[in-house]
Amino acid sequence: MDNLTARIIELSSGVYVIPATTNVGVITNEGNSGIEVYLVDSGCTEIDGEYVFDVLKAFFEQLGQTFTLKAIITTHGHADHCGAHIFLREQTGCQVWAAKHEQGAMETPIIQSSVLWGGFPPHELRTLFFMPSSTEVEHFISKDDVIELSGGRKLSFIELKGHSYEALGAIITTKNGHKIIFPGDNIFPRNEIMNHWIPLIMNPVEYMDSLDQLCALENVEWCIPSHGDFLKRNINEAAELNKIAIISTRTCILDSLKSKKRLTVEEIVKYVADKNDMQLSLSQYMLVHSTIKSYIAVMHDAREIRMEVDNNKLYFYLP
């Protein structure tokens, strides 16, 4: 394979990343029967899985080693993170690991599209981008789990709420205490957050708390978001930019309601999109629409926004 060093990058001894549309983590362990590999996420489709598998085969062949794919660690059950699981499991017999509350969306993928649409989704939302192949979860990961790895390393997990139902980050701690983090979509680097100022978020308050949790981790050598650039050592700048994006969206929602007495969700979404110079496709609209509704729900629970049904329309307004 040409230019293999660009296709799999070493972060630390036994820890690598395969850069792609969804960055895939690779963790190796010297087991009793040879090299064991844990992946962190897999990509969206069978094509992604085939690419990851080809990179792994070429890499270990170059080293003169064989490997066993032991498990795929799922940060969360969105299609671009678990859509290639089934291909890799069929090829290798590996296990699929995930947090308990991600199981439903992974084993019954139409749940994801139904959440976005608010009912049975149209065919445009029943594609692999929204509905990955159904994947059975064989092992539930807990934030309290710790896996001892060769070389004095350990693999642990951190609960990162806000983006999905029960997202987890994977943390590899080296013998000297340095950490490499695979946080999934619970932080976006500068290039990604600037291009996608309103990313999909289920709960913005919990997402902010997760950013604080990531920043509180000590001795972070690398943080590898699932999309975009890698973060080396200092992740605070990216975290602050993520927070600014959340505060900006929240402020924009409040501003929309100051401009008129009452608005529907669709009117609020249009206001926010227009203010951010966004021209939304159908898929983008559904992602932003779902996210704005999540903001509204959290703000309603905090009594910052009220809602009422009038003449068979649901309106939101300021108290």
Coordinates of C-alpha atoms in Angstrom, one line a residue, residues 23-280:
N23 CA -11.0 9.1 12.4
V24 CA -10.6 5.5 13.6
G25 CA -8.5 4.7 16.7
V26 CA -6.2 1.6 16.8
I27 CA -5.0 0.2 20.1
T28 CA -2.7 -2.8 20.1
N29 CA -2.1 -5.3 22.9
E30 CA 0.5 -8.1 23.1
G31 CA -1.8 -11.0 24.2
N32 CA -1.0 -14.7 24.8
S33 CA -1.8 -15.6 21.2
G34 CA -0.2 -12.6 19.5
I35 CA -1.2 -9.0 18.7
E36 CA -4.7 -8.1 19.7
V37 CA -6.3 -4.9 18.2
Y38 CA -9.0 -2.8 19.6
L39 CA -10.6 -0.3 17.2
V40 CA -12.3 2.9 18.3
D41 CA -15.3 3.3 15.9
S42 CA -15.2 2.1 12.3
G43 CA -16.8 4.6 9.8
C44 CA -20.1 4.8 8.0
T45 CA -20.3 2.1 5.4
E46 CA -18.8 -1.2 4.2
I47 CA -16.4 0.8 2.1
D48 CA -15.0 2.5 5.2
G49 CA -14.7 -0.9 6.9
E50 CA -12.8 -2.4 3.9
Y51 CA -10.4 0.6 3.9
V52 CA -9.7 0.2 7.7
F53 CA -9.2 -3.5 7.3
D54 CA -6.8 -3.1 4.3
V55 CA -4.8 -0.5 6.2
L56 CA -4.5 -2.9 9.2
K57 CA -3.4 -5.8 7.1
A58 CA -0.8 -3.8 5.2
F59 CA 0.5 -2.3 8.5
F60 CA 1.0 -5.6 10.3
E61 CA 2.3 -7.3 7.1
Q62 CA 5.0 -4.6 6.9
L63 CA 5.9 -5.3 10.5
G64 CA 6.0 -9.0 9.8
Q65 CA 3.2 -9.7 12.3
T66 CA -0.2 -11.1 12.3
F67 CA -3.1 -9.6 14.3
T68 CA -6.5 -10.4 15.7
L69 CA -9.2 -7.8 15.8
K70 CA -10.5 -8.3 19.2
A71 CA -13.2 -5.7 19.5
I72 CA -14.6 -2.4 18.1
I73 CA -15.2 0.1 20.8
T74 CA -18.1 2.3 19.8
T75 CA -18.0 5.9 21.1
H76 CA -21.7 6.3 20.2
G77 CA -24.2 4.7 17.8
H78 CA -24.5 7.3 15.0
A79 CA -24.1 5.9 11.5
D80 CA -20.7 7.5 10.7
H81 CA -19.2 5.8 13.8
C82 CA -20.7 2.3 13.6
G83 CA -21.8 1.7 10.0
A84 CA -18.8 -0.3 9.1
H85 CA -19.0 -2.5 12.2
I86 CA -20.8 -5.4 10.5
F87 CA -18.3 -5.7 7.7
L88 CA -15.4 -5.8 10.1
R89 CA -17.2 -8.3 12.3
E90 CA -18.0 -10.6 9.4
Q91 CA -14.4 -10.4 8.2
T92 CA -12.7 -11.0 11.6
G93 CA -15.3 -12.3 14.1
C94 CA -14.5 -9.4 16.4
Q95 CA -16.9 -8.3 19.2
V96 CA -18.8 -5.0 19.1
W97 CA -18.7 -3.0 22.4
A98 CA -20.8 0.0 23.3
A99 CA -22.5 1.7 26.2
K100 CA -25.9 0.3 27.2
H101 CA -28.0 3.1 26.0
E102 CA -26.4 3.2 22.5
Q103 CA -27.6 -0.4 21.9
G104 CA -31.1 0.5 20.7
A105 CA -30.0 2.8 17.9
M106 CA -27.3 0.4 16.8
E107 CA -29.5 -2.7 16.7
T108 CA -32.6 -0.9 15.5
P109 CA -31.1 1.9 13.3
I110 CA -34.4 3.4 12.2
I111 CA -34.6 4.8 15.7
Q112 CA -31.9 7.4 14.7
S113 CA -33.9 8.6 11.6
S114 CA -37.1 8.6 13.6
V115 CA -35.7 10.8 16.3
L116 CA -34.5 13.3 13.7
W117 CA -37.9 13.3 11.8
G118 CA -40.2 12.9 14.8
G119 CA -42.0 9.9 13.4
F120 CA -41.5 7.3 10.6
P121 CA -38.9 8.9 8.4
P122 CA -39.1 9.5 4.6
H123 CA -36.8 7.6 2.3
E124 CA -34.3 10.5 2.2
L125 CA -33.6 9.8 5.9
R126 CA -33.5 6.0 5.5
T127 CA -30.0 6.0 3.9
L128 CA -26.8 4.7 5.3
F129 CA -25.8 8.2 6.4
F130 CA -28.7 8.2 8.9
M131 CA -29.4 4.4 9.2
P132 CA -26.3 2.2 9.5
S133 CA -26.5 -1.6 9.1
S134 CA -28.0 -3.2 12.2
T135 CA -25.2 -4.3 14.6
E136 CA -25.6 -6.5 17.6
V137 CA -23.8 -5.3 20.7
E138 CA -22.0 -8.2 22.5
H139 CA -20.5 -6.3 25.4
F140 CA -21.6 -3.2 27.3
I141 CA -18.9 -0.7 28.3
S142 CA -19.1 1.1 31.6
K143 CA -17.3 4.2 32.5
D144 CA -15.8 2.2 35.4
D145 CA -14.3 -0.5 33.2
V146 CA -10.5 -0.7 33.0
I147 CA -8.5 -3.0 30.6
E148 CA -4.9 -3.7 31.4
L149 CA -2.7 -3.6 28.3
S150 CA 0.8 -4.7 27.6
G151 CA 3.7 -2.3 28.3
G152 CA 2.2 -1.0 31.5
R153 CA -0.7 0.7 29.7
K154 CA -4.4 0.7 30.5
L155 CA -7.6 1.4 28.6
S156 CA -10.4 3.2 30.5
F157 CA -13.5 5.1 29.6
I158 CA -15.2 8.4 30.3
E159 CA -18.9 9.2 30.0
L160 CA -19.4 12.2 27.8
K161 CA -23.1 13.2 27.6
G162 CA -24.7 15.7 25.3
H163 CA -24.1 14.5 21.8
S164 CA -25.8 11.2 21.9
Y165 CA -27.7 8.9 24.4
E166 CA -24.7 7.6 26.3
A167 CA -21.5 8.5 24.5
L168 CA -18.2 7.3 25.8
G169 CA -14.6 8.4 25.2
A170 CA -11.7 5.9 25.3
I171 CA -8.6 6.9 27.2
I172 CA -5.3 5.1 26.9
T173 CA -2.9 5.9 29.8
T174 CA 0.8 5.1 29.1
K175 CA 3.2 3.7 31.6
N176 CA 4.5 7.2 32.4
G177 CA 1.0 8.6 32.9
H178 CA 0.4 10.3 29.5
K179 CA -3.1 10.0 28.0
I180 CA -4.4 9.6 24.5
I181 CA -8.1 10.3 24.2
F182 CA -10.6 9.3 21.6
P183 CA -13.7 11.4 22.6
G184 CA -16.0 10.7 19.6
D185 CA -18.1 13.7 18.7
N186 CA -17.9 15.3 22.2
I187 CA -15.4 17.9 21.0
F188 CA -14.9 19.3 17.5
P189 CA -11.5 20.8 16.5
R190 CA -11.4 24.4 15.1
N191 CA -11.7 23.4 11.4
E192 CA -14.8 21.4 12.1
I193 CA -16.6 23.7 14.4
M194 CA -16.0 26.7 12.1
N195 CA -17.5 24.7 9.2
H196 CA -20.3 23.2 11.2
W197 CA -21.2 25.9 13.7
I198 CA -24.4 24.1 14.8
P199 CA -23.4 20.4 15.2
L200 CA -25.9 17.8 16.2
I201 CA -26.4 18.0 20.0
M202 CA -29.0 16.2 22.1
N203 CA -28.4 18.3 25.2
P204 CA -26.3 21.5 25.1
V205 CA -25.9 21.7 28.9
E206 CA -24.6 18.2 29.2
Y207 CA -22.4 18.8 26.2
M208 CA -20.8 21.8 27.9
D209 CA -20.3 19.6 31.0
S210 CA -18.5 17.0 28.9
L211 CA -16.2 19.6 27.5
D212 CA -15.3 20.6 31.1
Q213 CA -14.6 16.9 31.8
L214 CA -12.2 16.6 28.9
C215 CA -10.4 19.8 29.9
A216 CA -10.1 18.5 33.5
L217 CA -8.1 15.4 32.4
E218 CA -4.4 15.7 33.2
N219 CA -1.3 14.8 31.1
V220 CA -3.2 14.7 27.8
E221 CA -0.7 14.0 25.0
W222 CA -3.2 13.6 22.2
C223 CA -7.0 14.1 21.8
I224 CA -8.3 12.7 18.6
P225 CA -11.8 14.0 17.7
S226 CA -13.7 11.8 15.4
H227 CA -13.7 14.4 12.7
G228 CA -11.1 16.9 11.6
D229 CA -7.7 17.7 13.0
F230 CA -5.9 16.1 15.9
L231 CA -5.4 18.1 19.2
K232 CA -2.0 17.8 20.7
R233 CA -1.7 18.4 24.5
N234 CA -3.8 21.6 24.9
I235 CA -7.5 20.9 24.1
N236 CA -8.8 24.0 26.0
E237 CA -8.8 26.3 22.9
A238 CA -11.0 23.8 20.9
A239 CA -13.3 23.3 24.0
E240 CA -13.8 27.1 24.4
L241 CA -14.6 27.4 20.7
N242 CA -17.2 24.6 21.1
K243 CA -18.7 26.5 24.1
I244 CA -18.8 29.7 22.1
A245 CA -20.8 27.9 19.4
I246 CA -23.3 26.6 21.9
I247 CA -23.7 30.0 23.6
S248 CA -24.1 31.7 20.2
T249 CA -26.9 29.3 19.2
R250 CA -28.6 29.7 22.5
T251 CA -28.4 33.5 22.2
C252 CA -29.7 33.3 18.6
I253 CA -32.8 31.4 19.7
L254 CA -33.5 33.9 22.4
D255 CA -33.0 36.8 19.9
S256 CA -35.5 35.1 17.6
L257 CA -38.2 35.2 20.3
K258 CA -37.4 38.8 21.2
S259 CA -38.2 39.9 17.6
K260 CA -41.7 38.5 17.7
K261 CA -44.3 37.5 20.3
R262 CA -44.5 33.8 19.5
L263 CA -42.7 31.5 17.0
T264 CA -43.0 27.9 15.8
V265 CA -40.0 25.6 15.7
E266 CA -39.8 26.0 12.0
E267 CA -39.7 29.8 12.3
I268 CA -37.0 29.6 15.0
V269 CA -34.9 27.3 12.8
K270 CA -35.2 29.7 9.8
Y271 CA -34.2 32.6 12.0
V272 CA -31.1 30.8 13.3
A273 CA -30.1 29.5 9.9
D274 CA -30.5 32.9 8.3
K275 CA -28.5 34.6 11.0
N276 CA -25.7 32.1 10.5
D277 CA -25.8 32.5 6.7
M278 CA -26.7 28.8 6.3
Q279 CA -28.4 27.4 3.2
L280 CA -29.7 24.0 4.4

